[in-house]
CSV table of C-alpha atoms in Angstrom, one decimal:
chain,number,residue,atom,x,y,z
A,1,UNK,CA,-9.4,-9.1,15.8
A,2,UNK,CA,-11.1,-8.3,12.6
A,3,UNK,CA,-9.4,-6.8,9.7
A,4,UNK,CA,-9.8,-3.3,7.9
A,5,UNK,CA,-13.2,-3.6,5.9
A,6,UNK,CA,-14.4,-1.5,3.2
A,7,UNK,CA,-18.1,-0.7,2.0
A,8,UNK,CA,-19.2,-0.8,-0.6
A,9,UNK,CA,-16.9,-3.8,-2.6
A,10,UNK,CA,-17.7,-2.5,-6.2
A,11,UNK,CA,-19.2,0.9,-7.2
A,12,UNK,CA,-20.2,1.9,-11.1
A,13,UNK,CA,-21.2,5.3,-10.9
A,14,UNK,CA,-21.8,8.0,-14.0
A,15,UNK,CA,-19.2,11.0,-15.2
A,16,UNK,CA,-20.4,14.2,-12.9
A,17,UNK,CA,-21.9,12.4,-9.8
A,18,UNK,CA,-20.0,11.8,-6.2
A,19,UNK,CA,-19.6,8.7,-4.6
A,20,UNK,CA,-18.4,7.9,-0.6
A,21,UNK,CA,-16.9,5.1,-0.1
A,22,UNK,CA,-16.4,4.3,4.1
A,23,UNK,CA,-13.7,2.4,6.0
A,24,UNK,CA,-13.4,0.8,9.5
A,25,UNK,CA,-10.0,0.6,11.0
A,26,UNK,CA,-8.4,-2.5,12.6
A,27,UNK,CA,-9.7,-1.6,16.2
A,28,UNK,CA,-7.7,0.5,18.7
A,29,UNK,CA,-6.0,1.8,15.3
A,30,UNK,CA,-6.7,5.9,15.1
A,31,UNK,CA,-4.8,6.4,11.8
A,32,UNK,CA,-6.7,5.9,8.7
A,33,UNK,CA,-4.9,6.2,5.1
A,34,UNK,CA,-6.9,6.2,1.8
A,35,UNK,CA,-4.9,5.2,-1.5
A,36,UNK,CA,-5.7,4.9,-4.6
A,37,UNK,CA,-4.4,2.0,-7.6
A,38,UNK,CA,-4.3,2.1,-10.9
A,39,UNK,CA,-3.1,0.1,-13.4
A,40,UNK,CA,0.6,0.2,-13.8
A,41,UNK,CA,0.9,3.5,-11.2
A,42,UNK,CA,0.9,1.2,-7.9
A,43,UNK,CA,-0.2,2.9,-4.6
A,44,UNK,CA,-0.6,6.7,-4.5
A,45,UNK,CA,-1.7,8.0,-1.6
A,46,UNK,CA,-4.2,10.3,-1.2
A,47,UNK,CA,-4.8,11.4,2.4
A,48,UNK,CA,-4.5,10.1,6.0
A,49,UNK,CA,-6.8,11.1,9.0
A,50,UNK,CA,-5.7,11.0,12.9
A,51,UNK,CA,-8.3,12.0,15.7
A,52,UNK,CA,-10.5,13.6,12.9
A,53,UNK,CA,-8.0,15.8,11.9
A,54,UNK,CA,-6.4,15.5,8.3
A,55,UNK,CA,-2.8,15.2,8.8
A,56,UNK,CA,-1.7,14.6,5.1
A,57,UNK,CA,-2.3,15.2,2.1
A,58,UNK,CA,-1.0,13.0,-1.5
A,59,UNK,CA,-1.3,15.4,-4.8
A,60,UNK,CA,-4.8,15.0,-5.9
A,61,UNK,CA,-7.3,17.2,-7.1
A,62,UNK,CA,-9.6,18.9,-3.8
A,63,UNK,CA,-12.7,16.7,-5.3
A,64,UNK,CA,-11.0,13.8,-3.6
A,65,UNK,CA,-11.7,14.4,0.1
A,66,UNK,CA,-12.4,12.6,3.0
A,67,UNK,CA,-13.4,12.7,6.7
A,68,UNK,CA,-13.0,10.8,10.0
A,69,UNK,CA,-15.6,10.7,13.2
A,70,UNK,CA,-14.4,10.3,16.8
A,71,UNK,CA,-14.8,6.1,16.4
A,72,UNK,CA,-12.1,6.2,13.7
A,73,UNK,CA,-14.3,5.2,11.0
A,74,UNK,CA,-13.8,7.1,7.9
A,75,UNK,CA,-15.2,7.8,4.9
A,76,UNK,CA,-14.0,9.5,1.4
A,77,UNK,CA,-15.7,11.4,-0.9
A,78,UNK,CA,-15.3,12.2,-4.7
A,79,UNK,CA,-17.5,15.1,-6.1
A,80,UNK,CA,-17.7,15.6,-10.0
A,81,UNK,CA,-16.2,12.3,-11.2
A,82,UNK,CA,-14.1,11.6,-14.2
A,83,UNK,CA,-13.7,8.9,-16.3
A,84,UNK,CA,-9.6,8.9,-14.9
A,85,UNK,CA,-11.2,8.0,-11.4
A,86,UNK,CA,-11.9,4.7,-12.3
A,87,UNK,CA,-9.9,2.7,-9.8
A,88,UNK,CA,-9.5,0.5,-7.0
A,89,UNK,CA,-9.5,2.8,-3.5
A,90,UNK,CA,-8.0,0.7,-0.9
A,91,UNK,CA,-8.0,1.8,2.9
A,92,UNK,CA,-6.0,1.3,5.7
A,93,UNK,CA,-5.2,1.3,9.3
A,94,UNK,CA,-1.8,1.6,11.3
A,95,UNK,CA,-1.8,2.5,15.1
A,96,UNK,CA,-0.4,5.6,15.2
A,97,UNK,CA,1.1,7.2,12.0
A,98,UNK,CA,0.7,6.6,8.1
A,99,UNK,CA,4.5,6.1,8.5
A,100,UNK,CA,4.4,2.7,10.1
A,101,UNK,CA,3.3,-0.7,8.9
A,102,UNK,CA,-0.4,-0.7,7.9
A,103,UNK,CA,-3.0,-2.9,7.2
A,104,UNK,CA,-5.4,-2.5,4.5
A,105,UNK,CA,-8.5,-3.6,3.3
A,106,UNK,CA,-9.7,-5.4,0.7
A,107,UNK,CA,-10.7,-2.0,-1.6
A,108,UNK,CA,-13.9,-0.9,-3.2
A,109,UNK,CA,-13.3,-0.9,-7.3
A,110,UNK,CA,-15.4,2.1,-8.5
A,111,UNK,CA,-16.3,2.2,-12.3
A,112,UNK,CA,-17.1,5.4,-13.5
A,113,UNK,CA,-18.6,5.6,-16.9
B,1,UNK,CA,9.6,11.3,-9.6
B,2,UNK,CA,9.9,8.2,-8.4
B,3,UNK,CA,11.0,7.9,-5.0
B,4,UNK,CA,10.9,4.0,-4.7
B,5,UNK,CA,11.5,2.2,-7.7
B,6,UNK,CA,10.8,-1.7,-8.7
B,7,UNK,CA,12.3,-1.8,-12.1
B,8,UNK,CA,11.0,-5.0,-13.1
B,9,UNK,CA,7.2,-5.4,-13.5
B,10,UNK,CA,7.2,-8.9,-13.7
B,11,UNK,CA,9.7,-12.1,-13.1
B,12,UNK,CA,8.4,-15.4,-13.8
B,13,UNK,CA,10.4,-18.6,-11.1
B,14,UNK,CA,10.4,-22.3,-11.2
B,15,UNK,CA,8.5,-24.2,-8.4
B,16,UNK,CA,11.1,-24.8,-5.4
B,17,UNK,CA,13.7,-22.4,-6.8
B,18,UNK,CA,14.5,-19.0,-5.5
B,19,UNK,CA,12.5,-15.8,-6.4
B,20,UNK,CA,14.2,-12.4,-5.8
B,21,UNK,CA,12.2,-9.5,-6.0
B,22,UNK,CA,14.0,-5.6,-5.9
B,23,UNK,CA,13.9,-2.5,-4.9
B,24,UNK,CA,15.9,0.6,-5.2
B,25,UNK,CA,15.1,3.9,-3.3
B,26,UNK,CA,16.3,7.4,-3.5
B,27,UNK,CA,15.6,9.3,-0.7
B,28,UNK,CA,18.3,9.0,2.0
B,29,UNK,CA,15.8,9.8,4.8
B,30,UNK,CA,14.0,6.4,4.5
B,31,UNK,CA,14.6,4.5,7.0
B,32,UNK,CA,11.5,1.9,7.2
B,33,UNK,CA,10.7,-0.4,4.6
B,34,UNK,CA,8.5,-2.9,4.1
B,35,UNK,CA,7.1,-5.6,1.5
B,36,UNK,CA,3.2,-6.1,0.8
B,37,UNK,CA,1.8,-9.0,-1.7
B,38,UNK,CA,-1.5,-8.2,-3.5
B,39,UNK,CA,-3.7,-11.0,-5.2
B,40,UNK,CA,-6.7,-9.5,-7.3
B,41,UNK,CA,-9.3,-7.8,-5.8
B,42,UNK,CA,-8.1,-7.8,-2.6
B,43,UNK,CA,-6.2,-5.3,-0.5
B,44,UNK,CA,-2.4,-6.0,0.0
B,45,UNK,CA,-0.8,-8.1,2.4
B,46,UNK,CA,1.7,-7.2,5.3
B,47,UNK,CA,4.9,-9.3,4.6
B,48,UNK,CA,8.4,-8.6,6.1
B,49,UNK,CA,9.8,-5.4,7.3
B,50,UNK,CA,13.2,-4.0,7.6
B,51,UNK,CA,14.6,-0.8,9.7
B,52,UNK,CA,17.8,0.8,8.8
B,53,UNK,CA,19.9,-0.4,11.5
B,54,UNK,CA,19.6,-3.8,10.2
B,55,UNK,CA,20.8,-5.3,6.9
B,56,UNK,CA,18.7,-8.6,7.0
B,57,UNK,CA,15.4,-9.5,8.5
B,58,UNK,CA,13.7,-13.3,7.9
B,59,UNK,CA,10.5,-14.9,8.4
B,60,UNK,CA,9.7,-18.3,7.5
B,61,UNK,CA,10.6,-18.1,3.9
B,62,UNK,CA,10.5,-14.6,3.6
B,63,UNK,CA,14.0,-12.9,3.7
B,64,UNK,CA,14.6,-8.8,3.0
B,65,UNK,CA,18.1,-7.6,2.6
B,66,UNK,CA,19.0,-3.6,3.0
B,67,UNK,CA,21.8,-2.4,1.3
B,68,UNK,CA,21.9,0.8,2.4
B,69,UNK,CA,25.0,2.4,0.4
B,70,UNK,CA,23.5,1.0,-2.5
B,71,UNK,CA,19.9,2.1,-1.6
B,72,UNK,CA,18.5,-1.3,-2.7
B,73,UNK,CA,16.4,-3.9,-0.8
B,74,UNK,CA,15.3,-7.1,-2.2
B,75,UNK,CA,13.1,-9.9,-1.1
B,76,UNK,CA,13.9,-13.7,-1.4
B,77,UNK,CA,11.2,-16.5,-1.1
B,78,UNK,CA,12.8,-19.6,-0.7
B,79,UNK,CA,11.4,-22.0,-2.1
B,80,UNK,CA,8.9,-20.5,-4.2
B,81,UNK,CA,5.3,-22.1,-4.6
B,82,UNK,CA,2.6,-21.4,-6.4
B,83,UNK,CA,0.5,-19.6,-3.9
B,84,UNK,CA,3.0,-16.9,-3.9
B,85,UNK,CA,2.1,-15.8,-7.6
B,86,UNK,CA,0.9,-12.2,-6.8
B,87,UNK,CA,2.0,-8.9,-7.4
B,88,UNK,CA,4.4,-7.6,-4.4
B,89,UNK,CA,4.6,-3.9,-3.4
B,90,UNK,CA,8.0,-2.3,-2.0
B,91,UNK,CA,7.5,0.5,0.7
B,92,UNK,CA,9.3,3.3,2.4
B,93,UNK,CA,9.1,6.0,4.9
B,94,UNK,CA,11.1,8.4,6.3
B,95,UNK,CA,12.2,8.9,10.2
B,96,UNK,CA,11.7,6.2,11.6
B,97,UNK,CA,8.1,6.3,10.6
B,98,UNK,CA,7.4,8.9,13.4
B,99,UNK,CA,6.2,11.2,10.0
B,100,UNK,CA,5.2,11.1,6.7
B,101,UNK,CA,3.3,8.3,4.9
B,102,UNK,CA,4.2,5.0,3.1
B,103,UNK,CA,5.6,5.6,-0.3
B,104,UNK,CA,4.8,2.6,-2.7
B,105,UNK,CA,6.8,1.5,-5.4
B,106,UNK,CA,4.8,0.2,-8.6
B,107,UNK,CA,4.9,-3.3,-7.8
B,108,UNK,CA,6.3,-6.6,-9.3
B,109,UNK,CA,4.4,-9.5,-10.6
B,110,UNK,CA,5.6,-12.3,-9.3
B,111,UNK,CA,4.6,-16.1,-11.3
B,112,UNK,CA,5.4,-18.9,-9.6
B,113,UNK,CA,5.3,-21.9,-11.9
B,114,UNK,CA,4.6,-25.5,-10.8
């Protein structure tokens, strides 16, 4: 079964544009989670989709959102980027709920500058 | 405020010897947790999970304790190798997991040396 894969890997983008990065789920997984990493602040979340529908939401600003279509793909999208967003956004799948044990993927590092 | 808490954000082990990695929660409604590892540049791992109504759960090498009145978990690798120099990620939710999301500690970095 393949894994949770990410697109793009790596991302430089400037201060002011957006960027979407997209996710596949494991599949036959319907819940999608989006986190981001910094350095020294671990894994915050930021959001987690079910059957399109946002079910919850981390603390982060509204330019951070995100979407899912009806194949569970998802993507997430940052409008009016900061310098602070610089980070590695790592995805992931579970079957059911954000609250059980997920699998994530490998990340796409975005470099805003 | 930090809900799940790895105080130590690094611990260097011997080759073969025991590494102990910990975790201390503080929200009495967790009652999943779990342990990822994370090498660079790629997403973490599933390890080892734990439910409340246990106090021990092993695989392989791999061993999580749950000390619930104390509201600490650890994880022991025995024995350590080299391979398992990464930086590991406690986790928690509440209910069961029926709700909510994973909550992530900061993460320890562990150095196995040969």
């Amino acid at each position: 079964k393949a894994g949770v894969t990410q697109t793009p890997r790596y991302l430089i983008k400037t201060r002011g544009q957006q960027v979407t990065l997209s996710c596949s789920p494991i599949s036959g997984h319907r819940s999608v989670s989006w986190y981001q990493q910094t350095p020294g602040q671990g894994l915050q979340f930021l959001f987690e989709y079910f059957s399109e529908t946002q079910r919850n939401k981390g603390n982060f600003p509204g330019r951070f959102s995100g979407r899912q279509f009806s194949n569970s793909r998802s993507e997430m999208n940052v409008s009016t980027l900061e310098l602070g967003d610089s980070a590695l956004y790592l995805c992931a799948s579970s079957l059911f709920r954000a609250a059980e044990t997920q699998y994530f993927g490998p990340g796409t590092r975005l470099l805003v500058l | 405020d930090q809900q799940v808490k790895q105080n130590s954000p690094s611990l260097s082990v011997q080759e073969g010897r025991i590494s102990i990695l910990n975790c201390d929660y503080t929200n009495s409604m967790f009652d999943y947790f779990l342990w990822y590892k994370k090498y660079p540049a790629e997403g973490p791992t599933f390890l080892i999970s734990i439910s409340s109504i246990k106090d021990k759960n092993e695989d392989g090498r791999f061993t999580v304790f749950l000390n619930k009145s104390a509201k600490h978990l650890s994880l022991h690798i025995v024995p350590s190798q080299p391979g398992d120099s990464a930086v590991y990620f406690c986790a928690a939710s509440p209910n069961g997991g029926s709700q909510g999301n994973l909550i992530f500690g900061k993460g320890t970095k562990l150095s196995v040396k040969p």
